[in-house]
Short mmCIF file of C-alpha atoms and ligand atoms in Angstrom, two decimals:
data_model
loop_
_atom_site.label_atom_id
_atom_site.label_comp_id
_atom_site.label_asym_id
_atom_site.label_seq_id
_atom_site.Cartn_x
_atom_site.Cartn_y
_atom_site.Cartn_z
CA UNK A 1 34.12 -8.92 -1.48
CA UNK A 2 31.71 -6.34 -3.07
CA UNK A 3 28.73 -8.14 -4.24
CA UNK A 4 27.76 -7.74 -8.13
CA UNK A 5 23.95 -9.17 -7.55
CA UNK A 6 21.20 -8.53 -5.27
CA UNK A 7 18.20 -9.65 -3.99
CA UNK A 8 15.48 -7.19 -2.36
CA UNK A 9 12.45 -8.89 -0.85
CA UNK A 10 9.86 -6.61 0.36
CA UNK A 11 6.94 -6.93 2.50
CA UNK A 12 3.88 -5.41 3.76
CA UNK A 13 2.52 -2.11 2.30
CA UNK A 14 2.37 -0.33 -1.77
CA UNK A 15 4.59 2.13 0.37
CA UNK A 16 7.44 -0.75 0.98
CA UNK A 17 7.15 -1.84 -3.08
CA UNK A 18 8.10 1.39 -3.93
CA UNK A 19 11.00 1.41 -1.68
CA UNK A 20 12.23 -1.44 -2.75
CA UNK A 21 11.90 -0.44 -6.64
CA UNK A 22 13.83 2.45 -5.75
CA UNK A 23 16.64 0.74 -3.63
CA UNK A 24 17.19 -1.82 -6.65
CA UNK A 25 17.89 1.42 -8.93
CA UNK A 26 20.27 2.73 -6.69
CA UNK A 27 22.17 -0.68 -6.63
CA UNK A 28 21.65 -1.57 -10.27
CA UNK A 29 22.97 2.58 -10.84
CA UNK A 30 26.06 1.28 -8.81
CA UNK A 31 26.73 -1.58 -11.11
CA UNK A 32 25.16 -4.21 -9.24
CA UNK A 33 22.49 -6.34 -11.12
CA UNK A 34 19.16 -8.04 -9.57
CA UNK A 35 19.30 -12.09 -8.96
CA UNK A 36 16.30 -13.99 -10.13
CA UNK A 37 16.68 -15.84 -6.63
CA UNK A 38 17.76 -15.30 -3.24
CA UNK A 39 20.17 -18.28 -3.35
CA UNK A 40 22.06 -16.56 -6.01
CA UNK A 41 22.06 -13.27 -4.73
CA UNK A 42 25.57 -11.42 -3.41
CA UNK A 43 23.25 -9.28 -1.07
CA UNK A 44 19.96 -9.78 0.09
CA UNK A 45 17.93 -6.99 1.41
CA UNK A 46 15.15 -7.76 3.58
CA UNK A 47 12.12 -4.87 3.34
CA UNK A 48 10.26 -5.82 6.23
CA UNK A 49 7.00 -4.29 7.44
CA UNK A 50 6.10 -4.16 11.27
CA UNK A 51 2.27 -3.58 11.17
CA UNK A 52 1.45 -6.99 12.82
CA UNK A 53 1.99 -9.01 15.42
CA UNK A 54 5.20 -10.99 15.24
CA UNK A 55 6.86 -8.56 12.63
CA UNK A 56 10.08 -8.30 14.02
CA UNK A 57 9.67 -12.54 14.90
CA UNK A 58 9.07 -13.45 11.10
CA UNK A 59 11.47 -11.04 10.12
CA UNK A 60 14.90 -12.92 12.02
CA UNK A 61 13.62 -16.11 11.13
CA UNK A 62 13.44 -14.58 7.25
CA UNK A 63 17.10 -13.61 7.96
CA UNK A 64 17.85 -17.22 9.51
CA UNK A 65 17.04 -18.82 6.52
CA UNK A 66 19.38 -16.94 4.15
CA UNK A 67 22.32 -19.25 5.55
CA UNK A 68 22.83 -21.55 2.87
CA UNK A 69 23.94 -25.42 2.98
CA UNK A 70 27.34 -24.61 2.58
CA UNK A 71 27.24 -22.57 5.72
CA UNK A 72 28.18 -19.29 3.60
CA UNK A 73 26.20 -16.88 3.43
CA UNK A 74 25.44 -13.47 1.37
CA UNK A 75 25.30 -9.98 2.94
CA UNK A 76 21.80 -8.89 4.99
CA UNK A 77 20.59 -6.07 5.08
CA UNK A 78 17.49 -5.57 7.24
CA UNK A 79 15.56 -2.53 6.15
CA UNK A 80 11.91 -1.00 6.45
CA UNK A 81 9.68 -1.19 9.81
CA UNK A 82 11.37 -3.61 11.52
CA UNK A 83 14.66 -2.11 10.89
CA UNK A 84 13.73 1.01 11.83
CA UNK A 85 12.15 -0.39 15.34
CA UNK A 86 15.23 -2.88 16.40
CA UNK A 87 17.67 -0.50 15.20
CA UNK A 88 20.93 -1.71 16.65
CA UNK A 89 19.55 -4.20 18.62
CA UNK A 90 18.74 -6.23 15.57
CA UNK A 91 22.74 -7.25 15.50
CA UNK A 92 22.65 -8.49 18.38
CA UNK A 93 19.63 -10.57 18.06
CA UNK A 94 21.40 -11.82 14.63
CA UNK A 95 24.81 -12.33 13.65
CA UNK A 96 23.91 -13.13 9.65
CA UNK A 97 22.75 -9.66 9.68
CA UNK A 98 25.48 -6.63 8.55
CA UNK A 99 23.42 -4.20 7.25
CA UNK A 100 20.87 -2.05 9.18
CA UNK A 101 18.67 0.61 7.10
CA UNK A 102 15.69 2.54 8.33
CA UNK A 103 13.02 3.87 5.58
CA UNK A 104 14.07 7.07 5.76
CA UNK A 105 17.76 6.05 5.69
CA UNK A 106 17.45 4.00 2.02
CA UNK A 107 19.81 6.34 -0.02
CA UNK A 108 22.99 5.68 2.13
CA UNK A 109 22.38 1.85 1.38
CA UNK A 110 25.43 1.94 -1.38
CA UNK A 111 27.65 3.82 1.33
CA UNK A 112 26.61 0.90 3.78
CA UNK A 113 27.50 -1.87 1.54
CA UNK A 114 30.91 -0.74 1.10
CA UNK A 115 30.99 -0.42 5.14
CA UNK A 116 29.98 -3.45 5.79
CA UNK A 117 31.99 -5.22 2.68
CA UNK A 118 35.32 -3.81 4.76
CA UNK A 119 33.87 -5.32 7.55
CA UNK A 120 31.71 -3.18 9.82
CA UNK A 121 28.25 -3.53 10.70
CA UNK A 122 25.93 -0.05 10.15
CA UNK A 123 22.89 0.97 11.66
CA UNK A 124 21.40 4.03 10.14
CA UNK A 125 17.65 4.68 11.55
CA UNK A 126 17.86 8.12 11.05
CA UNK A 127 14.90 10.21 10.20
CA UNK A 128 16.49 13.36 7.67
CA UNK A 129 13.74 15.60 6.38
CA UNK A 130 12.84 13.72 2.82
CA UNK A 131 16.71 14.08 1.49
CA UNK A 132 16.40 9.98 0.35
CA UNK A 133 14.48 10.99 -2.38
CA UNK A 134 17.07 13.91 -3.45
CA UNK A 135 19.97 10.80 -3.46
CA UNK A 136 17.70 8.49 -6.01
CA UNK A 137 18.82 8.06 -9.87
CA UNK A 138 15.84 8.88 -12.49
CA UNK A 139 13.05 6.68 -13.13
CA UNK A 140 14.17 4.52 -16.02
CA UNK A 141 11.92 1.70 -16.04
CA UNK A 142 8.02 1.30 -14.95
CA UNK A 143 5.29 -0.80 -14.91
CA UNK A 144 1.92 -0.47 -16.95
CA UNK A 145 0.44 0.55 -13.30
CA UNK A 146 3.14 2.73 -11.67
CA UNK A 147 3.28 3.75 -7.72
CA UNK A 148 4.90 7.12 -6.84
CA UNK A 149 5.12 8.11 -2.65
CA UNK A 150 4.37 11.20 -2.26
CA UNK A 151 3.96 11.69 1.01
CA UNK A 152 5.70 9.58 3.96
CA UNK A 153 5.18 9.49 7.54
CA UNK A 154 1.77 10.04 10.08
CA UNK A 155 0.97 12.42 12.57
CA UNK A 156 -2.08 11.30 13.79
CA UNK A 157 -1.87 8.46 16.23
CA UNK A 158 -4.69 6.28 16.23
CA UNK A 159 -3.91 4.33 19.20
CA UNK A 160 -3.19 0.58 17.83
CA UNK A 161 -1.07 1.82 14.89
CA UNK A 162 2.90 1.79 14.90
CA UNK A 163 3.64 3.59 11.60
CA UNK A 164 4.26 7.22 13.87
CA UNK A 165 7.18 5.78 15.53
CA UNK A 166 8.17 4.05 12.33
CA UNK A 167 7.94 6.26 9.45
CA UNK A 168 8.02 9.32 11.51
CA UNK A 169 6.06 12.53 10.95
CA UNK A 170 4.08 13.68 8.19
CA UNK A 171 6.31 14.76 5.53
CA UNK A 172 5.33 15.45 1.90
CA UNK A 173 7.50 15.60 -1.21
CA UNK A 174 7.79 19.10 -3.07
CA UNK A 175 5.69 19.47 -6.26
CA UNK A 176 8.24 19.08 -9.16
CA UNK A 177 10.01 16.35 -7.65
CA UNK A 178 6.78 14.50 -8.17
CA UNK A 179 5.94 16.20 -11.44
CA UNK A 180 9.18 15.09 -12.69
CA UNK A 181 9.08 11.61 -11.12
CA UNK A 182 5.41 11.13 -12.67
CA UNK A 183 6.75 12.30 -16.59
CA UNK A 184 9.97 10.15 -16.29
CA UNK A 185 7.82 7.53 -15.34
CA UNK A 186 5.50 7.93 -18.46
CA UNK A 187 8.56 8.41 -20.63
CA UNK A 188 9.12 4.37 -19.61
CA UNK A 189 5.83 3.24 -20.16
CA UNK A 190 3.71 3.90 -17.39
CA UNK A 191 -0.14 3.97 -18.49
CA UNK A 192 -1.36 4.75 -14.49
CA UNK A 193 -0.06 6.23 -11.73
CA UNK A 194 -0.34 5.16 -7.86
CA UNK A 195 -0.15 7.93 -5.97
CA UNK A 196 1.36 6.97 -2.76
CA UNK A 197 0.93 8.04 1.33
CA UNK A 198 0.40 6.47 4.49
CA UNK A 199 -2.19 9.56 4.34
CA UNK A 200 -1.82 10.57 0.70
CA UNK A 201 -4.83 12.98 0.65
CA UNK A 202 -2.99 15.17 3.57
CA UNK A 203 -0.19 15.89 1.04
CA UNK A 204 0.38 19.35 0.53
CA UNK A 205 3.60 21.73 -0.92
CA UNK A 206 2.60 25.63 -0.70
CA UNK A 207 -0.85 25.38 0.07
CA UNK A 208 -1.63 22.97 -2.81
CA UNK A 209 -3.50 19.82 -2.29
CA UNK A 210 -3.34 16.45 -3.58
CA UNK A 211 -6.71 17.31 -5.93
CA UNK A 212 -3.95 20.25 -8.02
CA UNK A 213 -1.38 17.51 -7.38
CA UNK A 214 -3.71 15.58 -9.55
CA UNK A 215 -5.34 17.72 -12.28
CA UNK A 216 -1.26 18.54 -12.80
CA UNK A 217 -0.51 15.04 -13.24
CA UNK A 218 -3.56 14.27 -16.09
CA UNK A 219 -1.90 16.50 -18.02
CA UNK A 220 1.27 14.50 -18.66
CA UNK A 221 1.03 12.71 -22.12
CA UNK A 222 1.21 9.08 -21.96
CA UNK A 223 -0.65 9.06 -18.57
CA UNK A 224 -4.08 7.40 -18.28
CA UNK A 225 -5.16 6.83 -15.40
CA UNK A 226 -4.51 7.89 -11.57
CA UNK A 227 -5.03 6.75 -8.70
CA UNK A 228 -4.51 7.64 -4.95
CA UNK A 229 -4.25 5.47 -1.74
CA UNK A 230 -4.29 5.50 1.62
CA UNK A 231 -6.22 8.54 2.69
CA UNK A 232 -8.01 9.16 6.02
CA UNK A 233 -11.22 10.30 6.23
CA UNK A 234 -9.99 13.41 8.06
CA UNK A 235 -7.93 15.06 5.45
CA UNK A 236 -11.01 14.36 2.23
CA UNK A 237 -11.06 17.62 1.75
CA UNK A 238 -13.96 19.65 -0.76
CA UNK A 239 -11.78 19.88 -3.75
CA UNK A 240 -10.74 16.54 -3.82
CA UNK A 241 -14.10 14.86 -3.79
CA UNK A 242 -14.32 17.60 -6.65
CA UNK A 243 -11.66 16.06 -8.34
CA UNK A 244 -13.37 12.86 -9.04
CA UNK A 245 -16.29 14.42 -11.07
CA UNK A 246 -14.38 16.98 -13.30
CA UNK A 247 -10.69 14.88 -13.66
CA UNK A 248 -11.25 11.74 -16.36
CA UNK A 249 -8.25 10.12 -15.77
CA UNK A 250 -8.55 9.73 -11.67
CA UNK A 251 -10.17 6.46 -12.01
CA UNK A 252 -13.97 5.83 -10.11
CA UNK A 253 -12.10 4.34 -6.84
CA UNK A 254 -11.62 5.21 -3.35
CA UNK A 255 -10.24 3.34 -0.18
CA UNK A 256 -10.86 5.18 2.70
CA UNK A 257 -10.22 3.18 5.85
CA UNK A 258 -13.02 3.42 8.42
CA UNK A 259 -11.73 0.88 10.81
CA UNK A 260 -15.20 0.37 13.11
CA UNK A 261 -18.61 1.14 12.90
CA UNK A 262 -18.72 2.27 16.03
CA UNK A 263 -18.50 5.73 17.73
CA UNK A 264 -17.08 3.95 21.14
CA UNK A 265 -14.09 2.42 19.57
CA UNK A 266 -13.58 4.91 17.02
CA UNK A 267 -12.85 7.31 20.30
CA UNK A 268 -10.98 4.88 21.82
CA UNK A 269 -9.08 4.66 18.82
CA UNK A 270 -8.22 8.18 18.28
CA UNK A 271 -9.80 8.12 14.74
CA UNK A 272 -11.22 11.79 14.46
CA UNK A 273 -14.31 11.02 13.05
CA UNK A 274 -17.95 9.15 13.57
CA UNK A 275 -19.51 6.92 11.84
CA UNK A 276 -21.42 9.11 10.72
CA UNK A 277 -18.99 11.91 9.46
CA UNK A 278 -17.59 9.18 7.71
CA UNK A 279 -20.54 8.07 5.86
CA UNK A 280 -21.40 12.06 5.02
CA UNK A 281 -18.00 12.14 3.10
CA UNK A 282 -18.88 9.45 0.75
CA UNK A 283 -22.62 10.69 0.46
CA UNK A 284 -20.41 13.61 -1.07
CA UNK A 285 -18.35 11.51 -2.98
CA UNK A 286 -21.03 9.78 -4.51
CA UNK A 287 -22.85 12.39 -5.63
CA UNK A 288 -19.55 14.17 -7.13
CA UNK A 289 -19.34 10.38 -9.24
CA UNK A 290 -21.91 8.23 -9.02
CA UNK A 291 -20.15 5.46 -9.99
CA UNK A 292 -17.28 5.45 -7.36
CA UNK A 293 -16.51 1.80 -5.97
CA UNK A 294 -15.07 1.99 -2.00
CA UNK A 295 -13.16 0.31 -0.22
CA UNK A 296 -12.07 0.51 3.64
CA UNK A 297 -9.87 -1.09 6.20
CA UNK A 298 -11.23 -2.76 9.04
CA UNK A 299 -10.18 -3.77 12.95
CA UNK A 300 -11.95 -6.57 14.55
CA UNK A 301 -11.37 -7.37 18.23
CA UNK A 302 -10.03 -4.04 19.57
CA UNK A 303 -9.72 -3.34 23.17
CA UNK A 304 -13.19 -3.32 24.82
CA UNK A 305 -15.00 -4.18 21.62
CA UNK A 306 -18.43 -5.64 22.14
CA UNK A 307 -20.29 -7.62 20.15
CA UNK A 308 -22.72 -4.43 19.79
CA UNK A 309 -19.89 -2.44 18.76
CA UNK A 310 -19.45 -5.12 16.08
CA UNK A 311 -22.63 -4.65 15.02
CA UNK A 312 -21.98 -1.54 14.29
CA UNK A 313 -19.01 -2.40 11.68
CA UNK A 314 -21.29 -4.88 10.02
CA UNK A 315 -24.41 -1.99 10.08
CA UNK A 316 -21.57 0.56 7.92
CA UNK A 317 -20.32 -2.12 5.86
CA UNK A 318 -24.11 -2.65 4.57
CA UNK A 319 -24.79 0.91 4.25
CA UNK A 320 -21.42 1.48 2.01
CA UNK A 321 -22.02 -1.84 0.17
CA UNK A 322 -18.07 -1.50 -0.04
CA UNK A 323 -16.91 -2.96 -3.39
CA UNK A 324 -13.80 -4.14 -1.91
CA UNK A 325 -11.72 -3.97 2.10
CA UNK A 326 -9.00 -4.95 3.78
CA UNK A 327 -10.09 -6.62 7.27
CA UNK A 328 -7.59 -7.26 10.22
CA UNK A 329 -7.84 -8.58 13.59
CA UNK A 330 -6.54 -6.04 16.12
CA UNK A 331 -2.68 -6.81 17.18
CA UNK A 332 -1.68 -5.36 20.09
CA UNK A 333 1.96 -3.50 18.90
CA UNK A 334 4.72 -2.83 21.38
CA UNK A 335 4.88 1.22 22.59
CA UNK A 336 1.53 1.43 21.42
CA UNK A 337 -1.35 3.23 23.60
CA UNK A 338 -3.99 0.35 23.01
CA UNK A 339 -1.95 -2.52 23.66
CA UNK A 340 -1.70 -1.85 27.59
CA UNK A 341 -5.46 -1.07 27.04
CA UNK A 342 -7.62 -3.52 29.62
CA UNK A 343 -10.61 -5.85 28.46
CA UNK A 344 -8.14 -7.30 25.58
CA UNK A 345 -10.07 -9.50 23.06
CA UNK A 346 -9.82 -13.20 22.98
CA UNK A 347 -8.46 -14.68 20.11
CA UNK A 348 -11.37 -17.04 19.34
CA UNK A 349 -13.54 -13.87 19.55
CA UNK A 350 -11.57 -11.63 16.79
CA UNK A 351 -12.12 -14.90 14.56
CA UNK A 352 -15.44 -15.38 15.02
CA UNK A 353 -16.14 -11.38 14.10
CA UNK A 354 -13.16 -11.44 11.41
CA UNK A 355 -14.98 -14.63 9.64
CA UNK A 356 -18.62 -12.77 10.11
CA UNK A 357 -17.12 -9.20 8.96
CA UNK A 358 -15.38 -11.39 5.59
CA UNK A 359 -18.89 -12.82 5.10
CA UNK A 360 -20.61 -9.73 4.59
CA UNK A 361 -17.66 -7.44 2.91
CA UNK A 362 -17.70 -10.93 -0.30
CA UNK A 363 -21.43 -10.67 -0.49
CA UNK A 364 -21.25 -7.27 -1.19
CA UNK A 365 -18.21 -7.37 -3.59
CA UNK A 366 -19.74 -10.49 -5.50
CA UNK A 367 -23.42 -8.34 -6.01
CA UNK A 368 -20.64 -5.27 -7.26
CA UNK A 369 -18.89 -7.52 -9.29
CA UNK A 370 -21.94 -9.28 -10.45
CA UNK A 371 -23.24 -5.91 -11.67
CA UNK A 372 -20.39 -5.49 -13.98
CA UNK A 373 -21.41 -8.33 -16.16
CA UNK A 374 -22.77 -7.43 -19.40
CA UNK A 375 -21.40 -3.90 -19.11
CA UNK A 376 -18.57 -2.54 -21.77
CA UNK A 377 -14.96 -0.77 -19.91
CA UNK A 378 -11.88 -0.34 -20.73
CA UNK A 379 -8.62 -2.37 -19.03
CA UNK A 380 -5.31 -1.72 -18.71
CA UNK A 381 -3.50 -4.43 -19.59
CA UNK A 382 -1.10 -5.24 -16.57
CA UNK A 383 0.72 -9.16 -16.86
CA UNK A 384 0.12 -12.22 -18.57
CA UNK A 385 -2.57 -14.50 -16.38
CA UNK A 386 -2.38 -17.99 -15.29
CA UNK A 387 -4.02 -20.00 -18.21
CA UNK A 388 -2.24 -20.00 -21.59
CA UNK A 389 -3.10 -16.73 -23.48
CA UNK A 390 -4.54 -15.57 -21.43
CA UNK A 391 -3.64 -11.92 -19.72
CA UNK A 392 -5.34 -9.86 -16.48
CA UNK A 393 -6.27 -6.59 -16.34
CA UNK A 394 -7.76 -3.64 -14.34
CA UNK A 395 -11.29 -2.00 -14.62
CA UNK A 396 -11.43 1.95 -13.82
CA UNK A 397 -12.84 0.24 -10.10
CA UNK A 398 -9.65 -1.59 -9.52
CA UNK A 399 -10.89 -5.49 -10.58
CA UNK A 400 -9.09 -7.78 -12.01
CA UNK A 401 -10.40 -8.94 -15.36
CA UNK A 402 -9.33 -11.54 -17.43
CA UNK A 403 -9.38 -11.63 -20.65
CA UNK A 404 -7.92 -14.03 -23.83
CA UNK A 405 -5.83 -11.85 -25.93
CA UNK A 406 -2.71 -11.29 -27.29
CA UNK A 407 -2.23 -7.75 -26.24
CA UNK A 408 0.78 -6.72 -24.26
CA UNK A 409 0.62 -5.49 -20.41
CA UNK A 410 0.28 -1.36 -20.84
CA UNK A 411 -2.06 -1.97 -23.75
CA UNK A 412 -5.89 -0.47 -22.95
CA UNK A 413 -8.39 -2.62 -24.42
CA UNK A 414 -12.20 -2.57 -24.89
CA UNK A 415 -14.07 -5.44 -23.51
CA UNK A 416 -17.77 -7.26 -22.44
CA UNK A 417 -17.79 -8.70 -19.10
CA UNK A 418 -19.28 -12.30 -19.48
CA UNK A 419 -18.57 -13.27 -15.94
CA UNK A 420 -18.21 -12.22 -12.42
CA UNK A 421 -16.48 -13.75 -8.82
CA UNK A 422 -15.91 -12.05 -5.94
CA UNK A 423 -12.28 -11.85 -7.06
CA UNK A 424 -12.26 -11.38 -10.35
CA UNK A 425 -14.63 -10.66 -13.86
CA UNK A 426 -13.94 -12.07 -16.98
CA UNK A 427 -14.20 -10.28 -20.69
CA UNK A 428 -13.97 -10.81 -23.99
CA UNK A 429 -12.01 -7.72 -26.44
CA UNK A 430 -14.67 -5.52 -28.17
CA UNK A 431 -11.87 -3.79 -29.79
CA UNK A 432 -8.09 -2.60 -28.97
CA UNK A 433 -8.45 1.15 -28.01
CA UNK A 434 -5.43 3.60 -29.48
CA UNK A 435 -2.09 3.20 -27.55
N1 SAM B 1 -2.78 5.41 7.07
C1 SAM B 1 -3.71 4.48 6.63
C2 SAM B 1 -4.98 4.67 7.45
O1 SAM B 1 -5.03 5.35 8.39
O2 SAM B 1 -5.93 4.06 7.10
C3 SAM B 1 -3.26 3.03 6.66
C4 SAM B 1 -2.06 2.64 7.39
S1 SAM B 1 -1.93 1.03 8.04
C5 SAM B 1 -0.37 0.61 7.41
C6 SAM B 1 -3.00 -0.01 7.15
C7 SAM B 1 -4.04 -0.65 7.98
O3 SAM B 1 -3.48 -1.59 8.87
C8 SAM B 1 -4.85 0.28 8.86
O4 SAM B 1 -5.83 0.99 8.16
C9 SAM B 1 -5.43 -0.67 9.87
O5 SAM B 1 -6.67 -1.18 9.45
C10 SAM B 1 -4.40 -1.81 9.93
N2 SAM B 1 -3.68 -1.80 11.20
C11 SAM B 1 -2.79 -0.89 11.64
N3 SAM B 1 -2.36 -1.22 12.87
C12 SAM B 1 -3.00 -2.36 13.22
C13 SAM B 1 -2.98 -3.19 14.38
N4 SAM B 1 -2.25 -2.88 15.44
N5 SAM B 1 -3.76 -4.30 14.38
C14 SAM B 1 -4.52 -4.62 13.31
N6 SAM B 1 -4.58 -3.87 12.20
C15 SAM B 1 -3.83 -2.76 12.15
FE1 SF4 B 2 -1.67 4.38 11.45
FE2 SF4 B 2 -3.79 5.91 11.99
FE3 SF4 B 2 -1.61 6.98 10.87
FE4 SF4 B 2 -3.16 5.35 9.45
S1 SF4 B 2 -3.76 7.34 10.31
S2 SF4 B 2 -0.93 5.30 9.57
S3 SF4 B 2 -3.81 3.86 10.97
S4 SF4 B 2 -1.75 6.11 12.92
#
């Protein structure tokens, strides 16, 4: 039977949210319309990301569940990371699943529903140069905060990381597909755009960079703010730290992932720069805006890590004073160089230096969020919060901020901050800027 609803669940990265915004408009374009839940659902896909230990694990026992009470069942599709890794093998490890779809492979999904309504079980991990994006139907609907990939795929194999073998090579998406993507998306609404990359700054079309990418993009009416994420400290280029003194609307943010402190593992690691390179590209970006808040991502426990090498990560994070991070303990991923590495971590290690490394990223992001309070910004508006009128917002440096207000989510409002936590601030309106 061809289903009429579906379900998409996605996990993992920005990257895998887009995905699955833009596999839900190629269903609904084929008449097919989303299910509030998975129960209901005619099709469930299953966006799975494989950037941690037990991915593929969590993933079948995801799929397991979808058998419901009856002993029916809707149609599976496994997509992203995980997909793309098990390939066909994933039917074998599961008979509920029928569907098979790599991330490069998303705009056959249709085609592969009507395959596997007749009966048959597809596997497409295929990598085609970009051609998904070709097959998509035009951005219709957005949210107040908008992501757009732009670039897919990573050539630069730092030695833990799977997302080579996953999403392939580097590949980025021509100019006026994105120019077009960006104004369709303002057309429905979209007050920022997300500009998104598994190494965003190294997109390029023609010898233009991400920075003309940019200044292009703050042109389109409707369009407030942009932002960028993930780069690597290897392709922050000149013109892009430029960028964020002379372009308004690319809001005072970066996360640039340093991953350790120390010049040992970030070798070992295949990272292609120091500590200290690192820190001499945000001395630049700081002085191009003052203001910027950072972020990073962070490895604890790598192969051979000592606890001077961790040191060394909690020495950076004080120097940065990062506003924000993302902090992981290392997790050894099949077919990857560093997980036949020797002198493995022990676990009760990694959580010792994980806890330690948490303690000192919050103190910093409570004295930057502390420093907010008092000050006047601007917030865009995003989705109601979880007390009764009340709504959240973002600052320019990515907080949340809530605020009591009747205002709708796109709206950009003036406000006080009256209060700070190292999750959120708090405001009260000063007045409702001009939609
Ligand atoms: N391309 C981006 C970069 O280089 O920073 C991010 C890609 S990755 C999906 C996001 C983060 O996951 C990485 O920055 C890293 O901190 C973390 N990560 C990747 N592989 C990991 C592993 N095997 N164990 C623990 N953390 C990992
Ligand atoms: Fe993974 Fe390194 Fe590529 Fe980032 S730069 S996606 S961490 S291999």
């Amino acid at each position: 039977m061809t289903p009429k609803t579906f379900k998409i669940k996605s996990f993992g990265c920005q990257m895998n949210v887009y995905d699955g915004e833009r596999m839900a408009e190629l269903l609904g374009a084929q008449g097919m319309t989303a299910a509030d839940e998975t129960a209901e659902a005619d099709l469930v896909v299953l966006n799975t990301c494989h950037i941690r230990e037990k991915a593929a694990e969590k993933a079948y026992s995801d799929v397991g569940r979808l058998r419901r009470e009856d002993g029916s069942k809707p149609l599976v599709a496994l997509a992203g990371c995980v997909a793309q890794a098990e390939g066909a093998e994933a039917k074998r490890r599961s008979s509920l699943i029928d569907i098979v779809v790599g991330p490069q492979a998303y705009h056959r999904l249709p085609e592969m529903v009507a395959e596997a309504t007749r009966g048959a079980r597809p596997v497409d991990t295929d990598m085609p140069a970009i051609s998904k994006f070709d097959a998509f139907p035009a951005r219709k609907r957005a949210n107040p905060s908008s992501f757009l990939t732009v670039q897919e795929g990573c050539d630069k194999f730092c030695t833990y990381c799977v997302v080579p073998y996953t999403r392939g090579a580097e590949i980025s998406r021509p100019w006026s597909d994105i120019v077009n993507e960006a104004k369709e998306l303002a057309d429905a609404g979209a007050r920022e755009i997300v500009l998104l990359g598994q190494n965003v700054n190294a997109w390029n079309d023609n010898s233009r960079g991400l920075a003309h990418l940019i200044r292009e993009i703050a042109t389109i009416g409707g369009i407030e703010r942009i932002r960028y994420t993930t780069s690597h400290p290897g392709d922050m280029n000149d013109d892009l730290i430029a960028a964020h003194g002379e372009v308004d609307k690319l809001m005072p943010y970066l996360h640039l992932p340093v991953q350790s402190g120390s010049d040992r593992i970030l070798k070992a690691m295949n990272r292609s720069h120091t500590a200290d390179t690192y820190l001499a590209i945000l001395a630049k970006m700081r002085a191009a805006r003052p203001d910027i808040a950072l972020s990073g991502d962070f490895i604890v426990g790598f192969p051979g890590e000592t606890e001077e090498d961790f040191q060394a990560t909690l020495q950076i994070v004080d120097e940065v004073r990062y506003a924000s991070a993302y902090t992981f303990k290392y997790s050894p991923r099949p077919g990857t160089p560093a997980a036949t590495m020797e002198d493995q971590i022990p676990r009760d290690i990694m959580e010792d230096r994980l806890e330690r490394l948490n303690d000192r990223i919050n103190t910093h992001r409570l004295a930057f969020n502390r420093s907010m309070v008092g000050s006047d910004m601007q917030i865009l508006i995003e989705r109601p919060g979880k007390l009764r009128g009340q709504m959240l917002g973002r600052s320019p440096w990515l907080q949340s901020v809530h605020v009591n207000t009747d205002a709708k989510p796109g709206d950009i409002l003036d406000v006080t901050v009256v209060a700070a936590s190292s999750n959120s601030l708090s405001g009260t309106i000063r007045q409702r800027a001009a939609a």
